[in-house]
């Protein structure tokens, strides 16, 4: 019976390791996805060094809804203690980029191409859609944070405001 218990104990330990390893892998994946998103943002923001199509001057690399949603989803699937905060930070960043783009459009034209040597501006940043908000709410639901319900309520209020 001693071998049976030790075998069962080893199987339990092995399962715990694989679950823990999965959590570490999910967190590492979320960190890599966020790093890629930040690189895409930098390339899109940098007019002089951005990745552009040499034939027409259009930006090739820029974050889209899918880029942001994938990173938020990755954080939602990780069990990192700060996962919901990281997802919320990305949501905040999306909204700030969107607002900054359109608030600066009154001082400069984003789509004018008055000269041949002018590189086109990157397309406008996406505004969070229902999927984006839902994924952030899911990350809060998976969170063990005591203030997660208050943060979720704030997001829902913002969603109502943006819908108007």
PDB file of C-alpha atoms in Angstrom:
ATOM      1  CA  UNK A   1       0.000   0.000   0.000  1.00  0.00           C
ATOM      2  CA  UNK A   2       2.917   2.315   0.558  1.00  0.00           C
ATOM      3  CA  UNK A   3       3.842   2.278  -3.131  1.00  0.00           C
ATOM      4  CA  UNK A   4       0.237   2.921  -4.100  1.00  0.00           C
ATOM      5  CA  UNK A   5       0.081   6.034  -1.920  1.00  0.00           C
ATOM      6  CA  UNK A   6       3.394   7.325  -3.137  1.00  0.00           C
ATOM      7  CA  UNK A   7       2.339   6.715  -6.762  1.00  0.00           C
ATOM      8  CA  UNK A   8      -0.910   8.573  -6.183  1.00  0.00           C
ATOM      9  CA  UNK A   9       0.990  11.353  -4.432  1.00  0.00           C
ATOM     10  CA  UNK A  10       3.419  11.649  -7.349  1.00  0.00           C
ATOM     11  CA  UNK A  11       0.549  11.821  -9.858  1.00  0.00           C
ATOM     12  CA  UNK A  12      -1.076  14.606  -7.836  1.00  0.00           C
ATOM     13  CA  UNK A  13       2.211  16.504  -7.663  1.00  0.00           C
ATOM     14  CA  UNK A  14       2.720  16.022 -11.403  1.00  0.00           C
ATOM     15  CA  UNK A  15      -0.789  17.386 -12.116  1.00  0.00           C
ATOM     16  CA  UNK A  16      -0.143  20.374  -9.850  1.00  0.00           C
ATOM     17  CA  UNK A  17       3.104  21.087 -11.702  1.00  0.00           C
ATOM     18  CA  UNK A  18       1.418  20.918 -15.098  1.00  0.00           C
ATOM     19  CA  UNK A  19      -1.355  23.272 -13.966  1.00  0.00           C
ATOM     20  CA  UNK A  20       1.154  25.670 -12.463  1.00  0.00           C
ATOM     21  CA  UNK A  21       3.277  25.400 -15.606  1.00  0.00           C
ATOM     22  CA  UNK A  22       0.186  26.205 -17.655  1.00  0.00           C
ATOM     23  CA  UNK A  23      -0.443  29.314 -15.568  1.00  0.00           C
ATOM     24  CA  UNK A  24       3.164  30.407 -16.021  1.00  0.00           C
ATOM     25  CA  UNK A  25       2.889  29.750 -19.746  1.00  0.00           C
ATOM     26  CA  UNK A  26      -0.360  31.754 -19.974  1.00  0.00           C
ATOM     27  CA  UNK A  27       1.249  34.680 -18.155  1.00  0.00           C
ATOM     28  CA  UNK A  28       4.338  34.503 -20.358  1.00  0.00           C
ATOM     29  CA  UNK A  29       2.107  34.429 -23.444  1.00  0.00           C
ATOM     30  CA  UNK A  30       0.209  37.496 -22.230  1.00  0.00           C
ATOM     31  CA  UNK A  31       3.478  39.325 -21.560  1.00  0.00           C
ATOM     32  CA  UNK A  32       4.777  38.464 -25.045  1.00  0.00           C
ATOM     33  CA  UNK A  33       1.504  39.534 -26.651  1.00  0.00           C
ATOM     34  CA  UNK A  34       1.578  42.844 -24.784  1.00  0.00           C
ATOM     35  CA  UNK A  35       5.210  43.423 -25.795  1.00  0.00           C
ATOM     36  CA  UNK A  36       4.255  42.800 -29.438  1.00  0.00           C
ATOM     37  CA  UNK A  37       1.331  45.223 -29.125  1.00  0.00           C
ATOM     38  CA  UNK A  38       3.628  47.907 -27.693  1.00  0.00           C
ATOM     39  CA  UNK A  39       6.065  47.364 -30.585  1.00  0.00           C
ATOM     40  CA  UNK A  40       3.205  47.707 -33.070  1.00  0.00           C
ATOM     41  CA  UNK A  41       2.142  50.934 -31.363  1.00  0.00           C
ATOM     42  CA  UNK A  42       5.687  52.317 -31.490  1.00  0.00           C
ATOM     43  CA  UNK A  43       6.071  51.460 -35.163  1.00  0.00           C
ATOM     44  CA  UNK A  44       2.702  52.966 -35.975  1.00  0.00           C
ATOM     45  CA  UNK A  45       3.402  56.131 -33.925  1.00  0.00           C
ATOM     46  CA  UNK A  46       6.851  56.774 -35.378  1.00  0.00           C
ATOM     47  CA  UNK A  47       6.409  58.506 -38.745  1.00  0.00           C
ATOM     48  CA  UNK A  48      10.107  58.402 -39.596  1.00  0.00           C
ATOM     49  CA  UNK A  49      10.881  54.827 -38.637  1.00  0.00           C
ATOM     50  CA  UNK A  50       7.499  53.157 -38.992  1.00  0.00           C
ATOM     51  CA  UNK A  51       7.049  50.165 -41.245  1.00  0.00           C
ATOM     52  CA  UNK A  52       5.613  51.591 -44.458  1.00  0.00           C
ATOM     53  CA  UNK A  53       4.928  50.261 -47.909  1.00  0.00           C
ATOM     54  CA  UNK A  54       7.547  51.896 -50.128  1.00  0.00           C
ATOM     55  CA  UNK A  55       5.180  51.938 -53.117  1.00  0.00           C
ATOM     56  CA  UNK A  56       2.398  54.001 -51.589  1.00  0.00           C
ATOM     57  CA  UNK A  57       3.689  55.207 -48.192  1.00  0.00           C
ATOM     58  CA  UNK A  58       0.897  53.459 -46.289  1.00  0.00           C
ATOM     59  CA  UNK A  59       1.581  52.052 -42.854  1.00  0.00           C
ATOM     60  CA  UNK A  60       1.855  48.279 -42.815  1.00  0.00           C
ATOM     61  CA  UNK A  61       2.052  47.749 -39.054  1.00  0.00           C
ATOM     62  CA  UNK A  62      -0.558  49.238 -36.778  1.00  0.00           C
ATOM     63  CA  UNK A  63      -2.647  47.808 -33.944  1.00  0.00           C
ATOM     64  CA  UNK A  64      -6.215  46.868 -34.778  1.00  0.00           C
ATOM     65  CA  UNK A  65      -9.195  45.695 -32.748  1.00  0.00           C
ATOM     66  CA  UNK A  66      -7.853  42.178 -33.122  1.00  0.00           C
ATOM     67  CA  UNK A  67      -4.452  43.151 -31.742  1.00  0.00           C
ATOM     68  CA  UNK A  68      -5.889  44.776 -28.647  1.00  0.00           C
ATOM     69  CA  UNK A  69      -8.522  42.086 -28.105  1.00  0.00           C
ATOM     70  CA  UNK A  70      -5.942  39.306 -28.368  1.00  0.00           C
ATOM     71  CA  UNK A  71      -3.766  40.861 -25.673  1.00  0.00           C
ATOM     72  CA  UNK A  72      -6.722  41.556 -23.378  1.00  0.00           C
ATOM     73  CA  UNK A  73      -7.920  37.984 -23.916  1.00  0.00           C
ATOM     74  CA  UNK A  74      -4.444  36.632 -23.126  1.00  0.00           C
ATOM     75  CA  UNK A  75      -4.402  38.541 -19.835  1.00  0.00           C
ATOM     76  CA  UNK A  76      -7.913  37.299 -19.083  1.00  0.00           C
ATOM     77  CA  UNK A  77      -6.763  33.706 -19.487  1.00  0.00           C
ATOM     78  CA  UNK A  78      -3.707  34.090 -17.323  1.00  0.00           C
ATOM     79  CA  UNK A  79      -3.982  33.702 -13.594  1.00  0.00           C
ATOM     80  CA  UNK A  80      -1.491  36.437 -12.884  1.00  0.00           C
ATOM     81  CA  UNK A  81      -2.556  38.552  -9.891  1.00  0.00           C
ATOM     82  CA  UNK A  82      -2.340  41.746 -11.982  1.00  0.00           C
ATOM     83  CA  UNK A  83      -4.039  40.314 -15.086  1.00  0.00           C
ATOM     84  CA  UNK A  84      -7.231  42.360 -14.762  1.00  0.00           C
ATOM     85  CA  UNK A  85      -5.230  45.535 -14.117  1.00  0.00           C
ATOM     86  CA  UNK A  86      -3.139  44.872 -17.222  1.00  0.00           C
ATOM     87  CA  UNK A  87      -6.312  44.322 -19.278  1.00  0.00           C
ATOM     88  CA  UNK A  88      -7.828  47.537 -17.905  1.00  0.00           C
ATOM     89  CA  UNK A  89      -4.620  49.452 -18.681  1.00  0.00           C
ATOM     90  CA  UNK A  90      -4.837  48.313 -22.289  1.00  0.00           C
ATOM     91  CA  UNK A  91      -8.482  49.419 -22.468  1.00  0.00           C
ATOM     92  CA  UNK A  92      -7.513  52.811 -21.040  1.00  0.00           C
ATOM     93  CA  UNK A  93      -4.676  53.070 -23.563  1.00  0.00           C
ATOM     94  CA  UNK A  94      -7.026  52.320 -26.476  1.00  0.00           C
ATOM     95  CA  UNK A  95      -9.441  55.043 -25.363  1.00  0.00           C
ATOM     96  CA  UNK A  96      -6.629  57.557 -24.783  1.00  0.00           C
ATOM     97  CA  UNK A  97      -5.088  56.862 -28.201  1.00  0.00           C
ATOM     98  CA  UNK A  98      -8.460  57.253 -29.864  1.00  0.00           C
ATOM     99  CA  UNK A  99      -9.220  60.506 -28.039  1.00  0.00           C
ATOM    100  CA  UNK A 100      -5.720  61.910 -28.643  1.00  0.00           C
ATOM    101  CA  UNK A 101      -5.920  61.126 -32.340  1.00  0.00           C
ATOM    102  CA  UNK A 102      -9.183  62.996 -32.789  1.00  0.00           C
ATOM    103  CA  UNK A 103      -8.360  65.845 -30.397  1.00  0.00           C
ATOM    104  CA  UNK A 104      -5.169  66.529 -32.354  1.00  0.00           C
ATOM    105  CA  UNK A 105      -7.036  66.315 -35.667  1.00  0.00           C
ATOM    106  CA  UNK A 106      -8.312  69.844 -35.097  1.00  0.00           C
ATOM    107  CA  UNK A 107      -4.719  71.127 -35.204  1.00  0.00           C
ATOM    108  CA  UNK A 108      -3.419  68.907 -38.001  1.00  0.00           C
ATOM    109  CA  UNK A 109      -4.966  66.989 -40.820  1.00  0.00           C
ATOM    110  CA  UNK A 110      -4.548  63.239 -40.456  1.00  0.00           C
ATOM    111  CA  UNK A 111      -5.446  62.328 -43.971  1.00  0.00           C
ATOM    112  CA  UNK A 112      -3.926  65.089 -46.029  1.00  0.00           C
ATOM    113  CA  UNK A 113      -1.176  64.150 -48.404  1.00  0.00           C
ATOM    114  CA  UNK A 114      -0.159  67.500 -49.853  1.00  0.00           C
ATOM    115  CA  UNK A 115       3.315  66.519 -51.058  1.00  0.00           C
ATOM    116  CA  UNK A 116       4.818  63.551 -52.822  1.00  0.00           C
ATOM    117  CA  UNK A 117       7.379  62.989 -50.080  1.00  0.00           C
ATOM    118  CA  UNK A 118       4.818  62.986 -47.256  1.00  0.00           C
ATOM    119  CA  UNK A 119       4.182  59.611 -45.661  1.00  0.00           C
ATOM    120  CA  UNK A 120       0.550  58.872 -44.890  1.00  0.00           C
ATOM    121  CA  UNK A 121      -0.511  58.922 -41.294  1.00  0.00           C
ATOM    122  CA  UNK A 122      -1.270  55.630 -39.636  1.00  0.00           C
ATOM    123  CA  UNK A 123      -4.975  54.830 -39.697  1.00  0.00           C
ATOM    124  CA  UNK A 124      -6.956  56.103 -36.737  1.00  0.00           C
ATOM    125  CA  UNK A 125      -6.723  53.910 -33.664  1.00  0.00           C
ATOM    126  CA  UNK A 126      -9.728  51.686 -33.137  1.00  0.00           C
ATOM    127  CA  UNK A 127     -12.286  52.526 -30.507  1.00  0.00           C
ATOM    128  CA  UNK A 128     -13.077  49.671 -28.100  1.00  0.00           C
ATOM    129  CA  UNK A 129     -15.977  47.602 -29.310  1.00  0.00           C
ATOM    130  CA  UNK A 130     -18.327  45.358 -27.356  1.00  0.00           C
ATOM    131  CA  UNK A 131     -15.877  42.440 -27.558  1.00  0.00           C
ATOM    132  CA  UNK A 132     -13.087  44.581 -26.086  1.00  0.00           C
ATOM    133  CA  UNK A 133     -15.203  45.685 -23.142  1.00  0.00           C
ATOM    134  CA  UNK A 134     -16.498  42.144 -22.614  1.00  0.00           C
ATOM    135  CA  UNK A 135     -12.992  40.707 -22.480  1.00  0.00           C
ATOM    136  CA  UNK A 136     -11.915  43.247 -19.887  1.00  0.00           C
ATOM    137  CA  UNK A 137     -15.033  42.418 -17.857  1.00  0.00           C
ATOM    138  CA  UNK A 138     -14.145  38.715 -18.135  1.00  0.00           C
ATOM    139  CA  UNK A 139     -10.661  39.400 -16.819  1.00  0.00           C
ATOM    140  CA  UNK A 140     -12.215  41.220 -13.868  1.00  0.00           C
ATOM    141  CA  UNK A 141     -14.597  38.306 -13.277  1.00  0.00           C
ATOM    142  CA  UNK A 142     -11.606  35.946 -13.157  1.00  0.00           C
ATOM    143  CA  UNK A 143      -9.778  38.290 -10.800  1.00  0.00           C
ATOM    144  CA  UNK A 144      -9.587  37.727  -7.082  1.00  0.00           C
ATOM    145  CA  UNK A 145      -9.304  41.449  -6.493  1.00  0.00           C
ATOM    146  CA  UNK A 146     -11.695  42.875  -3.927  1.00  0.00           C
ATOM    147  CA  UNK A 147     -12.228  45.988  -6.049  1.00  0.00           C
ATOM    148  CA  UNK A 148     -13.028  44.032  -9.248  1.00  0.00           C
ATOM    149  CA  UNK A 149     -16.810  44.582  -8.900  1.00  0.00           C
ATOM    150  CA  UNK A 150     -16.312  48.362  -8.596  1.00  0.00           C
ATOM    151  CA  UNK A 151     -14.027  48.387 -11.624  1.00  0.00           C
ATOM    152  CA  UNK A 152     -16.537  46.326 -13.615  1.00  0.00           C
ATOM    153  CA  UNK A 153     -19.311  48.744 -12.678  1.00  0.00           C
ATOM    154  CA  UNK A 154     -17.156  51.655 -13.842  1.00  0.00           C
ATOM    155  CA  UNK A 155     -16.570  49.937 -17.185  1.00  0.00           C
ATOM    156  CA  UNK A 156     -20.299  49.341 -17.611  1.00  0.00           C
ATOM    157  CA  UNK A 157     -20.983  53.027 -16.895  1.00  0.00           C
ATOM    158  CA  UNK A 158     -18.349  54.013 -19.479  1.00  0.00           C
ATOM    159  CA  UNK A 159     -19.925  51.664 -22.001  1.00  0.00           C
ATOM    160  CA  UNK A 160     -23.274  53.395 -21.494  1.00  0.00           C
ATOM    161  CA  UNK A 161     -21.622  56.786 -21.940  1.00  0.00           C
ATOM    162  CA  UNK A 162     -19.823  55.743 -25.131  1.00  0.00           C
ATOM    163  CA  UNK A 163     -23.020  54.282 -26.566  1.00  0.00           C
ATOM    164  CA  UNK A 164     -24.673  57.727 -26.548  1.00  0.00           C
TER     165      UNK A 164
END
